[in-house]
Short mmCIF file of C-alpha atoms (C1' of nucleotides) in Angstrom, two decimals:
data_model
loop_
_atom_site.label_atom_id
_atom_site.label_comp_id
_atom_site.label_asym_id
_atom_site.label_seq_id
_atom_site.Cartn_x
_atom_site.Cartn_y
_atom_site.Cartn_z
CA MET A 1 20.51 27.58 -23.64
CA ALA A 2 19.97 26.83 -20.01
CA SER A 3 16.89 28.87 -19.34
CA ARG A 4 15.93 29.53 -15.80
CA SER A 5 13.32 26.82 -15.50
CA ASP A 6 15.45 24.34 -17.38
CA LEU A 7 18.11 24.71 -14.77
CA LYS A 8 15.63 24.23 -11.98
CA GLU A 9 14.23 21.18 -13.64
CA ALA A 10 17.69 19.73 -14.01
CA SER A 11 18.37 20.40 -10.37
CA LEU A 12 15.14 18.76 -9.40
CA ARG A 13 16.04 15.74 -11.40
CA ARG A 14 19.40 15.45 -9.69
CA ILE A 15 17.74 15.82 -6.32
CA LEU A 16 15.23 13.12 -7.12
CA THR A 17 17.91 10.80 -8.44
CA ALA A 18 20.06 11.23 -5.37
CA SER A 19 17.14 10.97 -3.03
CA ALA A 20 15.73 7.89 -4.69
CA SER A 21 19.06 6.12 -4.29
CA ARG A 22 19.57 7.04 -0.70
CA LEU A 23 15.98 6.36 0.17
CA ARG A 24 16.36 2.76 -0.88
CA ALA A 25 19.74 2.38 0.73
CA GLU A 26 19.00 4.13 4.01
CA GLY A 27 15.28 4.12 4.43
CA LEU A 28 12.69 6.81 4.98
CA SER A 29 14.30 8.21 8.09
CA GLY A 30 17.84 7.58 6.95
CA ALA A 31 17.90 9.65 3.81
CA ALA A 32 18.72 13.09 5.17
CA ILE A 33 18.26 16.30 3.25
CA ALA A 34 21.76 17.75 3.44
CA PRO A 35 23.56 14.67 2.09
CA VAL A 36 21.00 14.28 -0.67
CA MET A 37 21.42 17.88 -1.72
CA GLN A 38 25.15 17.54 -1.62
CA GLU A 39 25.00 14.46 -3.82
CA ALA A 40 22.87 16.50 -6.17
CA GLY A 41 25.57 19.15 -6.29
CA LEU A 42 23.64 21.69 -4.24
CA THR A 43 23.51 22.84 -0.66
CA HIS A 44 20.82 22.21 1.89
CA GLY A 45 19.50 25.74 1.56
CA ALA A 46 18.26 25.13 -1.95
CA PHE A 47 16.04 22.31 -0.87
CA TYR A 48 13.02 24.41 0.00
CA ALA A 49 12.89 25.89 -3.45
CA HIS A 50 11.81 22.45 -4.62
CA PHE A 51 9.87 20.90 -1.77
CA ASN A 52 7.98 22.12 1.27
CA ASN A 53 9.35 19.46 3.56
CA LYS A 54 11.06 16.12 3.74
CA GLU A 55 7.88 14.13 3.40
CA GLU A 56 7.15 15.66 0.04
CA LEU A 57 10.59 14.72 -1.13
CA ALA A 58 10.19 11.16 0.09
CA ALA A 59 6.94 10.74 -1.80
CA ALA A 60 8.34 12.25 -4.98
CA ALA A 61 11.56 10.26 -4.78
CA PHE A 62 9.68 7.05 -4.18
CA ARG A 63 7.55 7.67 -7.24
CA PHE A 64 10.64 8.58 -9.19
CA ALA A 65 12.44 5.41 -8.18
CA LEU A 66 9.65 3.23 -9.49
CA LEU A 67 8.97 5.27 -12.56
CA ASP A 68 12.62 4.90 -13.37
CA ASN A 69 12.89 1.19 -12.75
CA ARG A 70 9.59 -0.24 -13.82
CA PRO A 71 10.17 -0.27 -17.55
CA ARG A 72 13.63 -1.65 -17.02
CA TRP A 73 12.61 -4.66 -15.09
CA MET A 74 9.47 -5.27 -17.03
CA GLY A 75 11.57 -5.85 -20.08
CA GLN A 76 9.68 -7.56 -22.82
CA ALA A 77 7.56 -10.20 -21.25
CA ARG A 78 5.18 -9.88 -24.13
CA LYS A 79 3.45 -12.64 -25.93
CA GLU A 80 4.45 -15.17 -23.37
CA SER A 81 1.91 -17.18 -21.49
CA TRP A 82 0.88 -15.83 -18.14
CA PRO A 83 2.84 -18.32 -16.05
CA SER A 84 6.00 -17.93 -18.07
CA ARG A 85 5.73 -14.20 -17.80
CA LEU A 86 5.67 -14.43 -14.02
CA LEU A 87 8.43 -16.96 -14.04
CA ARG A 88 10.60 -14.74 -16.19
CA LEU A 89 9.96 -11.72 -14.00
CA GLY A 90 10.69 -13.74 -10.90
CA LYS A 91 13.98 -14.93 -12.30
CA ARG A 92 14.94 -11.39 -13.08
CA TYR A 93 13.88 -10.08 -9.71
CA LEU A 94 15.25 -12.72 -7.39
CA THR A 95 18.90 -12.41 -8.29
CA THR A 96 22.02 -11.68 -6.28
CA ALA A 97 22.65 -8.70 -8.54
CA HIS A 98 19.33 -7.13 -7.64
CA ARG A 99 19.82 -8.08 -4.02
CA ASP A 100 23.20 -6.39 -3.81
CA ASP A 101 22.31 -3.25 -5.71
CA LEU A 102 20.24 -1.63 -3.01
CA THR A 103 20.55 1.91 -4.31
CA ASP A 104 19.03 0.99 -7.63
CA SER A 105 16.69 -1.76 -6.56
CA CYS A 106 12.94 -2.17 -6.43
CA ALA A 107 11.65 0.50 -4.08
CA LEU A 108 8.60 -1.55 -3.19
CA ALA A 109 10.83 -4.10 -1.53
CA ALA A 110 13.40 -1.70 -0.13
CA LEU A 111 10.81 0.47 1.58
CA ALA A 112 8.14 -2.03 2.54
CA SER A 113 8.86 -1.94 6.27
CA ASP A 114 9.27 1.81 6.19
CA ALA A 115 5.97 2.30 4.44
CA ALA A 116 4.33 0.06 7.02
CA ARG A 117 5.45 2.49 9.71
CA SER A 118 4.75 5.66 7.80
CA ASN A 119 1.77 7.95 7.77
CA SER A 120 -1.24 7.60 5.59
CA ALA A 121 0.05 10.02 2.98
CA PHE A 122 3.09 7.93 2.17
CA LYS A 123 1.08 4.73 2.29
CA LYS A 124 -1.18 6.18 -0.35
CA VAL A 125 1.81 6.78 -2.58
CA TYR A 126 3.15 3.32 -1.89
CA GLU A 127 -0.20 1.81 -2.69
CA GLU A 128 -0.51 3.77 -5.88
CA GLU A 129 2.87 2.61 -7.08
CA LEU A 130 2.23 -0.95 -6.04
CA ARG A 131 -1.00 -0.89 -8.04
CA LYS A 132 0.86 0.49 -11.03
CA SER A 133 3.44 -2.26 -10.80
CA LEU A 134 0.79 -4.94 -10.45
CA HIS A 135 -0.96 -3.51 -13.45
CA ALA A 136 2.25 -3.48 -15.40
CA ILE A 137 2.77 -7.11 -14.53
CA CYS A 138 -0.70 -8.05 -15.61
CA VAL A 139 -0.85 -6.18 -18.89
CA PRO A 140 2.52 -4.98 -20.07
CA LEU A 141 1.32 -4.71 -23.63
CA ASP A 142 -1.99 -2.95 -24.17
CA GLU A 143 -2.24 -0.22 -21.62
CA GLY A 144 -5.92 0.46 -21.87
CA SER A 145 -7.67 -2.79 -21.31
CA PRO A 146 -9.04 -3.74 -17.90
CA ILE A 147 -7.14 -6.40 -16.08
CA ASP A 148 -8.35 -9.86 -15.26
CA PRO A 149 -9.05 -10.07 -11.52
CA ALA A 150 -7.65 -13.56 -11.38
CA ARG A 151 -4.43 -12.30 -12.87
CA LEU A 152 -4.34 -9.48 -10.39
CA ASP A 153 -4.57 -11.99 -7.57
CA ASP A 154 -1.76 -13.97 -9.12
CA ALA A 155 0.33 -10.85 -9.44
CA ILE A 156 -0.27 -9.93 -5.81
CA ALA A 157 0.91 -13.31 -4.59
CA PHE A 158 3.84 -13.09 -6.95
CA MET A 159 4.85 -9.69 -5.67
CA ALA A 160 4.54 -10.81 -2.07
CA LEU A 161 6.82 -13.73 -2.76
CA CYS A 162 9.34 -11.57 -4.57
CA VAL A 163 9.35 -8.80 -1.98
CA GLY A 164 9.57 -11.26 0.89
CA GLY A 165 12.23 -13.30 -0.84
CA ILE A 166 14.56 -10.49 -1.67
CA SER A 167 14.02 -8.88 1.72
CA LEU A 168 14.99 -12.06 3.53
CA ALA A 169 17.93 -12.59 1.21
CA ARG A 170 19.17 -9.12 2.06
CA ALA A 171 18.58 -9.38 5.77
CA VAL A 172 20.78 -12.41 6.18
CA ASP A 173 24.52 -12.45 6.61
CA ASP A 174 25.65 -15.74 5.14
CA PRO A 175 25.89 -15.43 1.34
CA VAL A 176 25.23 -19.12 0.87
CA PHE A 177 22.04 -18.94 2.86
CA SER A 178 21.06 -15.78 1.05
CA GLN A 179 21.59 -17.46 -2.29
CA GLN A 180 19.50 -20.39 -1.14
CA ILE A 181 16.65 -18.09 -0.26
CA LEU A 182 16.70 -16.55 -3.72
CA THR A 183 16.87 -19.91 -5.44
CA VAL A 184 14.06 -21.39 -3.39
CA CYS A 185 11.84 -18.41 -4.08
CA ARG A 186 12.48 -18.62 -7.79
CA GLN A 187 11.43 -22.24 -7.67
CA ALA A 188 8.43 -21.30 -5.59
CA VAL A 189 7.24 -18.95 -8.30
CA GLN A 190 7.34 -21.84 -10.66
CA ARG A 191 5.48 -24.06 -8.26
CA MET A 192 2.82 -21.46 -7.64
CA PHE A 193 2.34 -20.79 -11.34
CA PRO A 194 3.09 -24.03 -13.10
CA PRO A 195 3.80 -23.77 -16.82
CA ASP A 196 0.81 -23.66 -19.12
CA ASN A 197 0.61 -27.30 -20.05
CA ALA A 198 0.02 -28.25 -16.43
CA SER A 199 -3.28 -26.49 -15.89
CA PRO A 200 -4.77 -23.03 -15.77
CA THR A 201 -3.88 -20.83 -12.92
CA HIS A 202 -6.70 -21.45 -10.55
CA LEU A 203 -8.30 -24.32 -8.72
CA GLU A 204 -5.85 -26.81 -9.95
CA VAL A 205 -4.15 -29.39 -7.88
CA PRO A 206 -0.63 -29.57 -9.18
CA ASP A 207 0.67 -33.00 -8.49
CA GLN A 208 2.00 -32.93 -5.04
CA ALA A 209 5.36 -34.12 -6.15
CA ARG A 210 7.84 -31.73 -4.70
CA ASN A 211 9.56 -31.02 -7.92
CA ARG A 212 12.58 -29.17 -6.80
CA ASP A 213 15.94 -28.87 -8.45
CA GLU A 214 15.36 -27.30 -11.73
CA ALA A 215 17.25 -24.33 -10.56
CA GLN A 216 19.67 -22.51 -12.66
CA SER A 217 21.12 -20.29 -10.04
CA HIS A 218 23.13 -17.95 -12.17
CA ASP A 219 22.11 -14.37 -12.35
CA HIS A 220 21.99 -12.19 -15.33
CA ARG A 221 20.48 -8.82 -15.69
CA MET S 1 13.20 -10.50 48.67
CA ALA S 2 14.31 -8.37 45.81
CA SER S 3 17.99 -9.06 45.79
CA ARG S 4 20.20 -6.75 43.90
CA SER S 5 20.60 -8.88 40.83
CA ASP S 6 16.93 -9.80 40.81
CA LEU S 7 16.07 -6.16 40.51
CA LYS S 8 18.52 -5.67 37.72
CA GLU S 9 17.16 -8.66 35.90
CA ALA S 10 13.63 -7.33 36.22
CA SER S 11 14.76 -3.98 34.88
CA LEU S 12 16.49 -5.66 31.98
CA ARG S 13 13.35 -7.53 31.18
CA ARG S 14 11.30 -4.36 31.15
CA ILE S 15 13.88 -2.69 28.95
CA LEU S 16 13.83 -5.57 26.51
CA THR S 17 10.05 -5.67 26.45
CA ALA S 18 9.76 -1.97 25.77
CA SER S 19 12.55 -2.01 23.23
CA ALA S 20 11.18 -5.01 21.40
CA SER S 21 7.83 -3.28 20.99
CA ARG S 22 9.21 -0.01 19.80
CA LEU S 23 11.72 -1.69 17.56
CA ARG S 24 8.97 -3.34 15.60
CA ALA S 25 6.81 -0.24 15.57
CA GLU S 26 9.49 2.30 14.77
CA GLY S 27 12.35 0.41 13.24
CA LEU S 28 16.02 0.10 14.03
CA SER S 29 16.73 3.80 13.85
CA GLY S 30 13.40 4.86 15.26
CA ALA S 31 13.51 3.15 18.62
CA ALA S 32 15.43 5.69 20.70
CA ILE S 33 17.02 4.95 24.03
CA ALA S 34 15.38 7.58 26.21
CA PRO S 35 11.78 6.71 25.29
CA VAL S 36 12.48 3.02 25.69
CA MET S 37 13.96 3.56 29.14
CA GLN S 38 11.05 5.72 30.10
CA GLU S 39 8.60 3.07 28.99
CA ALA S 40 10.58 0.65 31.12
CA GLY S 41 10.14 2.95 34.10
CA LEU S 42 13.75 4.10 34.16
CA THR S 43 15.73 7.06 32.93
CA HIS S 44 18.17 7.17 30.08
CA GLY S 45 21.16 7.20 32.41
CA ALA S 46 20.50 3.68 33.57
CA PHE S 47 20.82 2.34 30.08
CA TYR S 48 24.57 1.86 30.15
CA ALA S 49 24.33 -0.33 33.19
CA HIS S 50 22.74 -2.90 30.89
CA PHE S 51 24.21 -2.38 27.45
CA ASN S 52 27.32 -0.85 25.99
CA ASN S 53 25.52 0.87 23.16
CA LYS S 54 22.34 1.02 21.15
CA GLU S 55 23.37 -1.73 18.77
CA GLU S 56 23.67 -4.21 21.58
CA LEU S 57 20.20 -3.34 22.71
CA ALA S 58 18.79 -3.72 19.23
CA ALA S 59 20.28 -7.18 18.87
CA ALA S 60 19.08 -8.29 22.29
CA ALA S 61 15.62 -6.83 21.80
CA PHE S 62 15.27 -8.45 18.41
CA ARG S 63 16.16 -11.82 19.89
CA PHE S 64 13.78 -11.18 22.75
CA ALA S 65 10.93 -10.33 20.43
CA LEU S 66 11.23 -13.60 18.58
CA LEU S 67 11.91 -15.70 21.64
CA ASP S 68 8.74 -14.26 23.08
CA ASN S 69 6.55 -14.74 20.04
CA ARG S 70 7.75 -17.94 18.45
CA PRO S 71 6.06 -20.40 20.77
CA ARG S 72 2.88 -18.37 20.63
CA TRP S 73 2.49 -18.40 16.95
CA MET S 74 3.74 -21.90 16.49
CA GLY S 75 0.81 -23.12 18.52
CA GLN S 76 0.32 -26.82 18.22
CA ALA S 77 0.75 -27.69 14.62
CA ARG S 78 1.72 -31.16 15.68
CA LYS S 79 0.65 -34.35 14.10
CA GLU S 80 -0.68 -32.57 11.08
CA SER S 81 0.61 -33.25 7.63
CA TRP S 82 3.32 -30.97 6.37
CA PRO S 83 1.12 -29.01 3.97
CA SER S 84 -1.63 -28.51 6.52
CA ARG S 85 0.88 -27.34 9.04
CA LEU S 86 2.06 -24.62 6.67
CA LEU S 87 -1.48 -23.79 5.75
CA ARG S 88 -2.45 -23.41 9.38
CA LEU S 89 0.56 -21.25 10.13
CA GLY S 90 -0.13 -19.11 7.10
CA LYS S 91 -3.71 -18.57 8.16
CA ARG S 92 -2.58 -17.52 11.57
CA TYR S 93 0.13 -15.23 10.24
CA LEU S 94 -1.65 -13.49 7.41
CA THR S 95 -4.45 -11.90 9.41
CA THR S 96 -5.59 -8.34 9.85
CA ALA S 97 -5.04 -8.74 13.58
CA HIS S 98 -1.39 -9.57 13.08
CA ARG S 99 -1.07 -6.86 10.49
CA ASP S 100 -2.45 -4.20 12.78
CA ASP S 101 -0.61 -5.20 15.91
CA LEU S 102 2.81 -3.93 14.89
CA THR S 103 4.23 -3.66 18.38
CA ASP S 104 3.68 -7.31 19.06
CA SER S 105 4.11 -8.74 15.60
CA CYS S 106 6.65 -10.96 13.94
CA ALA S 107 9.97 -9.18 14.14
CA LEU S 108 11.28 -10.94 11.06
CA ALA S 109 8.70 -9.14 8.97
CA ALA S 110 8.72 -5.86 10.85
CA LEU S 111 12.48 -5.46 10.60
CA ALA S 112 13.27 -7.08 7.27
CA SER S 113 14.06 -3.84 5.46
CA ASP S 114 15.95 -2.53 8.44
CA ALA S 115 18.08 -5.64 8.67
CA ALA S 116 18.81 -5.35 4.98
CA ARG S 117 20.35 -1.95 5.65
CA SER S 118 22.09 -2.85 8.87
CA ASN S 119 25.62 -3.93 9.57
CA SER S 120 26.86 -7.46 9.51
CA ALA S 121 26.47 -7.91 13.26
CA PHE S 122 22.75 -7.33 13.20
CA LYS S 123 22.35 -9.41 10.06
CA LYS S 124 23.97 -12.29 11.87
CA VAL S 125 21.38 -11.99 14.62
CA TYR S 126 18.59 -11.74 12.09
CA GLU S 127 19.85 -14.78 10.27
CA GLU S 128 20.18 -16.76 13.45
CA GLU S 129 16.61 -15.98 14.43
CA LEU S 130 15.32 -16.67 10.95
CA ARG S 131 17.02 -20.06 11.05
CA LYS S 132 15.46 -20.78 14.42
CA SER S 133 12.04 -19.89 13.11
CA LEU S 134 12.51 -22.01 10.02
CA HIS S 135 13.61 -24.86 12.20
CA ALA S 136 10.61 -24.40 14.44
CA ILE S 137 8.36 -24.53 11.41
CA CYS S 138 9.98 -27.69 10.16
CA VAL S 139 10.09 -29.63 13.37
CA PRO S 140 7.94 -28.12 16.09
CA LEU S 141 7.79 -31.41 17.95
CA ASP S 142 11.05 -33.23 18.48
CA GLU S 143 13.72 -30.65 18.92
CA GLY S 144 16.68 -32.85 18.36
CA SER S 145 16.23 -34.45 15.01
CA PRO S 146 17.81 -33.04 11.87
CA ILE S 147 15.46 -31.36 9.49
CA ASP S 148 14.57 -32.51 6.03
CA PRO S 149 16.25 -30.21 3.50
CA ALA S 150 13.20 -30.33 1.30
CA ARG S 151 11.08 -29.13 4.18
CA LEU S 152 13.55 -26.37 4.86
CA ASP S 153 13.19 -25.18 1.30
CA ASP S 154 9.43 -25.24 1.66
CA ALA S 155 9.66 -23.30 4.88
CA ILE S 156 11.87 -20.68 3.27
CA ALA S 157 9.41 -20.09 0.46
CA PHE S 158 6.60 -20.05 2.98
CA MET S 159 8.33 -17.46 5.12
CA ALA S 160 9.11 -15.30 2.12
CA LEU S 161 5.48 -15.34 1.11
CA CYS S 162 4.31 -14.55 4.62
CA VAL S 163 6.82 -11.78 5.21
CA GLY S 164 6.18 -10.24 1.82
CA GLY S 165 2.45 -10.57 2.18
CA ILE S 166 2.13 -8.95 5.55
CA SER S 167 4.64 -6.26 4.62
CA LEU S 168 2.66 -5.29 1.54
CA ALA S 169 -0.60 -5.44 3.48
CA ARG S 170 0.86 -3.03 6.01
CA ALA S 171 2.39 -0.69 3.49
CA VAL S 172 -0.86 0.02 1.73
CA ASP S 173 -3.48 2.55 2.73
CA ASP S 174 -6.75 1.14 1.50
CA PRO S 175 -8.03 -1.45 3.98
CA VAL S 176 -9.90 -3.31 1.27
CA PHE S 177 -6.79 -3.67 -0.83
CA SER S 178 -4.81 -4.66 2.24
CA GLN S 179 -7.33 -7.32 3.07
CA GLN S 180 -7.16 -8.59 -0.47
CA ILE S 181 -3.40 -8.95 -0.22
CA LEU S 182 -3.72 -11.04 2.91
CA THR S 183 -6.41 -13.22 1.45
CA VAL S 184 -4.56 -13.82 -1.78
CA CYS S 185 -1.41 -14.75 0.09
CA ARG S 186 -3.25 -17.20 2.27
CA GLN S 187 -4.61 -18.82 -0.84
CA ALA S 188 -1.17 -18.79 -2.36
CA VAL S 189 0.18 -20.78 0.56
CA GLN S 190 -2.42 -23.35 -0.21
CA ARG S 191 -1.59 -23.34 -3.86
CA MET S 192 2.09 -23.71 -3.18
CA PHE S 193 1.57 -26.52 -0.71
CA PRO S 194 -1.57 -28.35 -1.75
CA PRO S 195 -3.02 -30.65 0.89
CA ASP S 196 -1.82 -34.23 0.48
CA ASN S 197 -5.27 -35.75 0.31
CA ALA S 198 -6.45 -33.21 -2.17
CA SER S 199 -8.70 -35.51 -4.07
CA PRO S 200 -10.85 -34.11 -6.82
CA THR S 201 -13.81 -36.02 -5.37
CA HIS S 202 -13.72 -34.36 -2.04
CA LEU S 203 -13.31 -30.84 -3.23
CA GLU S 204 -13.03 -28.73 -0.22
CA VAL S 205 -11.73 -25.36 -1.20
CA PRO S 206 -11.63 -23.85 2.21
CA ASP S 207 -10.24 -20.43 1.72
CA GLN S 208 -11.57 -19.54 -1.63
CA ALA S 209 -14.52 -17.54 -0.42
CA ARG S 210 -13.76 -13.99 0.57
CA ASN S 211 -11.78 -14.58 3.71
CA ARG S 212 -13.20 -13.64 7.04
CA ASP S 213 -9.79 -14.23 8.37
CA GLU S 214 -9.88 -16.20 11.51
CA ALA S 215 -9.41 -13.16 13.63
CA GLN S 216 -8.28 -14.76 16.82
CA SER S 217 -5.27 -12.57 16.92
CA HIS S 218 -2.77 -14.83 18.49
CA ASP S 219 -2.81 -17.83 20.76
CA HIS S 220 -5.81 -18.66 22.92
CA ARG S 221 -7.73 -21.14 20.96
"C1'" DT Q 1 20.00 49.55 -18.99
"C1'" DG Q 2 17.84 48.94 -14.87
"C1'" DT Q 3 14.58 46.62 -11.96
"C1'" DC Q 4 12.65 42.16 -10.51
"C1'" DT Q 5 12.41 37.35 -9.62
"C1'" DC Q 6 13.98 33.40 -7.71
"C1'" DA Q 7 17.21 29.36 -7.43
"C1'" DT Q 8 20.85 28.87 -4.60
"C1'" DA Q 9 24.26 29.65 -0.81
"C1'" DG Q 10 25.30 29.86 3.83
"C1'" DG Q 11 24.36 30.60 8.16
"C1'" DA Q 12 21.32 30.20 12.41
"C1'" DT Q 13 17.99 27.91 15.39
"C1'" DG Q 14 16.29 24.48 18.03
"C1'" DC Q 15 15.41 19.82 18.86
"C1'" DG Q 16 16.35 14.81 19.47
"C1'" DC Q 17 19.56 11.73 20.21
"C1'" DA Q 18 23.71 8.70 21.81
"C1'" DT Q 19 27.05 8.84 24.91
"C1'" DC Q 20 29.61 10.41 28.91
"C1'" DA Q 21 30.40 12.35 33.74
"C1'" DT Q 22 29.05 12.78 38.25
"C1'" DG Q 23 26.20 12.15 42.22
"C1'" DT Q 24 23.27 9.13 45.31
"C1'" DC Q 25 21.51 5.58 47.89
"C1'" DA Q 26 20.58 0.95 49.25
"C1'" DA Q 27 22.12 -3.63 49.24
"C1'" DA Q 28 26.25 -6.60 49.71
"C1'" DC Q 29 30.17 -7.77 52.05
"C1'" DC Q 30 34.00 -7.45 55.60
"C1'" DG T 1 28.93 -1.04 61.66
"C1'" DG T 2 31.63 0.65 58.17
"C1'" DT T 3 33.07 0.30 53.57
"C1'" DT T 4 32.33 -0.88 48.91
"C1'" DT T 5 29.71 -1.80 44.95
"C1'" DG T 6 26.73 -0.89 41.33
"C1'" DA T 7 22.00 0.26 39.57
"C1'" DC T 8 19.99 4.31 38.78
"C1'" DA T 9 19.17 9.51 38.30
"C1'" DT T 10 20.51 13.86 36.58
"C1'" DG T 11 22.81 16.75 33.92
"C1'" DA T 12 26.18 17.91 30.48
"C1'" DT T 13 28.25 17.48 25.63
"C1'" DG T 14 28.26 17.36 21.02
"C1'" DC T 15 26.43 16.01 16.78
"C1'" DG T 16 22.98 15.48 13.04
"C1'" DC T 17 19.10 17.01 11.33
"C1'" DA T 18 14.77 19.70 9.57
"C1'" DT T 19 13.50 24.03 9.01
"C1'" DC T 20 13.90 29.08 8.72
"C1'" DC T 21 16.25 33.48 7.46
"C1'" DT T 22 18.93 36.47 4.85
"C1'" DA T 23 21.97 37.57 1.20
"C1'" DT T 24 23.47 37.17 -3.66
"C1'" DG T 25 23.90 36.94 -8.33
"C1'" DA T 26 22.32 35.84 -12.71
"C1'" DG T 27 18.54 35.32 -15.88
"C1'" DA T 28 13.82 37.45 -17.12
"C1'" DC T 29 11.63 41.35 -18.63
"C1'" DA T 30 10.48 46.24 -19.33
#
DNA sequence: TGTCTCATAGGATGCGCATCATGTCAAACC
DNA sequence: GGTTTGACATGATGCGCATCCTATGAGACA
């Protein structure tokens, strides 16, 4: 039928899709309006029918990027123990595939430095999305229940490791080194959250043996 | 006496200082030539007496930033055990003071996202500096000796956690949440690298209580 | 059928920026 | 002392970009 508002909504969606890609690939200041609109099949003039300014677009596109990706990379981590859930997520996150696919990657990592330099409005959006992701990590199954603060702390450390790991892996030129960074970080997740039988998540002293080398370094998505 | 080349060298130093600050505060694309030159007490025309283009400046300024900061934040972690060295470094790195002082902060964290989006030339510089920092973490004392690969792996995971932690803490708007991120990451360092003499009898859980990050911003202790 | 609305097109404007071109003056060198 | 060199200043040049303005054409609506 293509009613008037349907068309606009479709346009908006294309704009957000294009913008979300370019935002991650080129950063907050890099993703310019005209190219985004062109990628969306429109011209720059149409932009202001959808947003008041570039900042609004950035916020909306950032939200869109995470809304789009979160379910995909959450997958079904259900029913697993807490440490194995983190381990599984870490193995999915810290891959060469995710590293190399900037345009479709985790926006929290891709725009971390940018958010750090941005104004309070964008930081609020970033924070909101980060909280949503942390929440999703903590309780992917029953949406309503409050989350365990200890788990939240675990999830924060986990996210920091993942974001830092993939950022470093991307920032480096040598693919071997980059791969090493990813592998080491995957192992670090395991060391930080040892499998259930070891001991519960907090206040434990995991034997100081440096158990390295249980690294399957192949990536799958 | 102010010989000709002395003057040029002094100018270069001012340019690098100004550029290194703005680079960290505004990113690779944000740090423009004219403002940098002005901050250095020169005009934009003088720029090309020192560099061929903006990329050269960015690379040099990035190097300069780390050369300038590395000794300061390494401090004297000598003679301590490996885990306590990392713990000490983590406590120094993951502070609100470091978080808030973008212009003088760790360039590896401030420019991680930017490097990820940059060309191979800049990534090479980033990688080189990252390797130097990792090396400095592993063997701050005797420069010559080869580094233990296991320690290098530890240092990589440590850096990832630190970079991710401070990036997230900066990207977020709520100061309480930001503080929590820093605190959790400091604890995570400890969890990842438990102190060697961590005996159950002598349970000293130093960082467990709500932070009060040792706010001595950098150096001077 | 005829108005109205509004998403879109296509300039136009003005600014910031990297880079280049030209001028200047003091130190360096003969 | 006279010439040369080169760091620096000043002023283009041209591009990319955000934003604004105006026109248009097709759906909405009467």
